[in-house]
Amino acid sequence: MPREDRATWKSNYFLKIIQLLDDYPKCFIVGADNVGSKQMQQIRISLRGKAVVLMGKNTMMRKAIRGHLENNPALEKLLPHIRGNVGFVFTKEDLCEVRDMLLSNKVPAAARAGAIAPCEVTVPSQNTGLGPEKTSFFQ
């Protein structure tokens, strides 16, 4: 199956986000930092039938919402929250139920290089047993 060109893909994305905004009365804006593809797949599977997850470029999301403001002016409240690595979860179900399903898929992960800690980490000062001559590998 050949891949569609960029202009076609963008127009289909705009139609999809506008259709989802019309069809679903409720949505979440979710952060997707440090979420792997396997975890995202598990989230989509657990939400199947209850909610739709839509990820995409922030500028394209904003542009689609701005183009749809005349039909639904309440969408303007979403625009300031589209910052960073975010996506939409559209639903017709109870928000608490869908939120609990999203939080149940939250898993602890080991720290990776360049990752920002989600909580404050304090290491107390103490004797390490290493003298100054043995710490050159830290430099």
mmCIF file of C-alpha atoms in Angstrom:
data_model
loop_
_atom_site.group_PDB
_atom_site.id
_atom_site.type_symbol
_atom_site.label_atom_id
_atom_site.label_comp_id
_atom_site.label_asym_id
_atom_site.label_seq_id
_atom_site.Cartn_x
_atom_site.Cartn_y
_atom_site.Cartn_z
ATOM 1 C CA MET A 1 0.000 0.000 0.000
ATOM 2 C CA PRO A 2 1.666 3.258 -1.076
ATOM 3 C CA ARG A 3 2.090 6.004 1.443
ATOM 4 C CA GLU A 4 0.031 9.132 0.854
ATOM 5 C CA ASP A 5 1.831 12.399 0.180
ATOM 6 C CA ARG A 6 2.236 15.015 2.886
ATOM 7 C CA ALA A 7 -0.559 17.348 1.753
ATOM 8 C CA THR A 8 -3.073 14.492 1.641
ATOM 9 C CA TRP A 9 -1.942 13.234 5.048
ATOM 10 C CA LYS A 10 -2.330 16.716 6.580
ATOM 11 C CA SER A 11 -5.795 17.257 5.134
ATOM 12 C CA ASN A 12 -6.877 13.808 6.389
ATOM 13 C CA TYR A 13 -5.470 14.640 9.840
ATOM 14 C CA PHE A 14 -7.428 17.919 9.957
ATOM 15 C CA LEU A 15 -10.629 16.104 8.945
ATOM 16 C CA LYS A 16 -9.998 13.421 11.564
ATOM 17 C CA ILE A 17 -9.429 15.857 14.450
ATOM 18 C CA ILE A 18 -12.487 17.937 13.475
ATOM 19 C CA GLN A 19 -14.624 14.794 13.251
ATOM 20 C CA LEU A 20 -13.403 13.648 16.685
ATOM 21 C CA LEU A 21 -14.101 17.093 18.181
ATOM 22 C CA ASP A 22 -17.652 16.916 16.796
ATOM 23 C CA ASP A 23 -18.355 13.285 17.726
ATOM 24 C CA TYR A 24 -16.956 13.219 21.260
ATOM 25 C CA PRO A 25 -18.235 15.690 23.880
ATOM 26 C CA LYS A 26 -15.331 15.164 26.317
ATOM 27 C CA CYS A 27 -11.579 15.019 25.920
ATOM 28 C CA PHE A 28 -8.387 14.878 27.934
ATOM 29 C CA ILE A 29 -5.096 16.488 27.054
ATOM 30 C CA VAL A 30 -2.435 14.008 28.114
ATOM 31 C CA GLY A 31 1.322 14.388 28.370
ATOM 32 C CA ALA A 32 3.308 11.684 26.617
ATOM 33 C CA ASP A 33 6.838 12.360 27.850
ATOM 34 C CA ASN A 34 8.829 9.193 28.577
ATOM 35 C CA VAL A 35 6.046 6.960 27.238
ATOM 36 C CA GLY A 36 7.330 4.140 25.068
ATOM 37 C CA SER A 37 5.595 2.653 22.050
ATOM 38 C CA LYS A 38 4.758 -0.584 23.891
ATOM 39 C CA GLN A 39 3.139 1.373 26.735
ATOM 40 C CA MET A 40 1.216 3.537 24.245
ATOM 41 C CA GLN A 41 -0.011 0.366 22.538
ATOM 42 C CA GLN A 42 -1.225 -1.028 25.883
ATOM 43 C CA ILE A 43 -3.062 2.241 26.599
ATOM 44 C CA ARG A 44 -4.790 2.156 23.204
ATOM 45 C CA ILE A 45 -5.806 -1.489 23.743
ATOM 46 C CA SER A 46 -7.228 -0.806 27.212
ATOM 47 C CA LEU A 47 -9.205 2.229 25.963
ATOM 48 C CA ARG A 48 -10.562 0.486 22.865
ATOM 49 C CA GLY A 49 -14.318 0.977 22.597
ATOM 50 C CA LYS A 50 -14.388 3.632 25.326
ATOM 51 C CA ALA A 51 -12.016 6.331 24.062
ATOM 52 C CA VAL A 52 -9.858 7.361 21.104
ATOM 53 C CA VAL A 53 -6.229 8.466 21.497
ATOM 54 C CA LEU A 54 -4.937 11.015 18.984
ATOM 55 C CA MET A 55 -1.326 12.163 18.891
ATOM 56 C CA GLY A 56 0.087 14.659 16.433
ATOM 57 C CA LYS A 57 2.019 17.835 15.808
ATOM 58 C CA ASN A 58 1.039 20.668 18.142
ATOM 59 C CA THR A 59 0.860 23.266 15.377
ATOM 60 C CA MET A 60 -1.453 21.046 13.335
ATOM 61 C CA MET A 61 -3.679 20.458 16.380
ATOM 62 C CA ARG A 62 -3.853 24.200 17.087
ATOM 63 C CA LYS A 63 -4.561 25.019 13.438
ATOM 64 C CA ALA A 64 -7.397 22.469 13.279
ATOM 65 C CA ILE A 65 -8.922 23.773 16.522
ATOM 66 C CA ARG A 66 -8.644 27.414 15.405
ATOM 67 C CA GLY A 67 -10.385 26.529 12.149
ATOM 68 C CA HIS A 68 -13.190 24.883 14.124
ATOM 69 C CA LEU A 69 -13.688 27.689 16.703
ATOM 70 C CA GLU A 70 -16.648 29.206 14.834
ATOM 71 C CA ASN A 71 -18.625 25.958 15.319
ATOM 72 C CA ASN A 72 -17.537 25.418 18.931
ATOM 73 C CA PRO A 73 -16.070 28.514 20.689
ATOM 74 C CA ALA A 74 -15.451 26.539 23.904
ATOM 75 C CA LEU A 75 -12.485 24.854 22.203
ATOM 76 C CA GLU A 76 -10.456 28.042 22.657
ATOM 77 C CA LYS A 77 -9.793 26.956 26.253
ATOM 78 C CA LEU A 78 -7.751 24.009 24.941
ATOM 79 C CA LEU A 79 -5.260 26.093 22.952
ATOM 80 C CA PRO A 80 -2.997 27.266 25.833
ATOM 81 C CA HIS A 81 -2.624 23.675 27.050
ATOM 82 C CA ILE A 82 -1.194 22.309 23.797
ATOM 83 C CA ARG A 83 2.483 22.605 24.774
ATOM 84 C CA GLY A 84 5.178 19.955 24.741
ATOM 85 C CA ASN A 85 4.609 16.296 23.936
ATOM 86 C CA VAL A 86 0.822 16.067 24.291
ATOM 87 C CA GLY A 87 -2.073 14.193 22.756
ATOM 88 C CA PHE A 88 -5.854 14.047 23.000
ATOM 89 C CA VAL A 89 -8.012 11.294 24.471
ATOM 90 C CA PHE A 90 -11.591 11.698 23.210
ATOM 91 C CA THR A 91 -14.395 9.903 25.039
ATOM 92 C CA LYS A 92 -18.147 9.692 25.548
ATOM 93 C CA GLU A 93 -17.751 7.727 28.792
ATOM 94 C CA ASP A 94 -17.410 8.968 32.359
ATOM 95 C CA LEU A 95 -14.214 11.026 32.707
ATOM 96 C CA CYS A 96 -13.287 9.469 36.064
ATOM 97 C CA GLU A 97 -13.511 5.973 34.603
ATOM 98 C CA VAL A 98 -11.307 6.831 31.609
ATOM 99 C CA ARG A 99 -8.839 8.681 33.846
ATOM 100 C CA ASP A 100 -8.569 5.619 36.097
ATOM 101 C CA MET A 101 -7.897 3.467 33.041
ATOM 102 C CA LEU A 102 -5.148 5.855 31.931
ATOM 103 C CA LEU A 103 -3.577 5.910 35.399
ATOM 104 C CA SER A 104 -3.720 2.113 35.656
ATOM 105 C CA ASN A 105 -1.387 1.956 32.633
ATOM 106 C CA LYS A 106 1.182 4.150 34.375
ATOM 107 C CA VAL A 107 4.330 2.132 35.068
ATOM 108 C CA PRO A 108 7.537 3.079 36.878
ATOM 109 C CA ALA A 109 10.572 3.267 34.638
ATOM 110 C CA ALA A 110 14.287 3.499 35.192
ATOM 111 C CA ALA A 111 15.908 6.875 34.658
ATOM 112 C CA ARG A 112 17.416 7.454 31.237
ATOM 113 C CA ALA A 113 20.042 9.937 30.143
ATOM 114 C CA GLY A 114 18.473 13.359 29.600
ATOM 115 C CA ALA A 115 15.194 12.486 31.325
ATOM 116 C CA ILE A 116 13.738 14.985 33.789
ATOM 117 C CA ALA A 117 12.859 13.546 37.188
ATOM 118 C CA PRO A 118 9.111 13.626 37.952
ATOM 119 C CA CYS A 119 9.821 14.152 41.662
ATOM 120 C CA GLU A 120 12.487 15.872 43.779
ATOM 121 C CA VAL A 121 15.568 13.686 44.349
ATOM 122 C CA THR A 122 17.955 14.546 47.198
ATOM 123 C CA VAL A 123 21.180 12.658 47.796
ATOM 124 C CA PRO A 124 22.539 13.282 51.310
ATOM 125 C CA SER A 125 26.220 14.120 51.662
ATOM 126 C CA GLN A 126 28.210 11.261 53.138
ATOM 127 C CA ASN A 127 31.565 9.545 53.010
ATOM 128 C CA THR A 128 31.774 7.502 49.827
ATOM 129 C CA GLY A 129 34.950 5.683 50.707
ATOM 130 C CA LEU A 130 36.621 7.019 47.573
ATOM 131 C CA GLY A 131 39.516 9.409 47.869
ATOM 132 C CA PRO A 132 40.112 12.280 45.444
ATOM 133 C CA GLU A 133 42.660 10.217 43.508
ATOM 134 C CA LYS A 134 40.041 7.522 42.766
ATOM 135 C CA THR A 135 37.348 9.792 41.326
ATOM 136 C CA SER A 136 38.995 10.793 38.044
ATOM 137 C CA PHE A 137 36.479 8.668 36.112
ATOM 138 C CA PHE A 138 33.709 11.082 37.205
ATOM 139 C CA GLN A 139 35.369 13.921 35.285
#
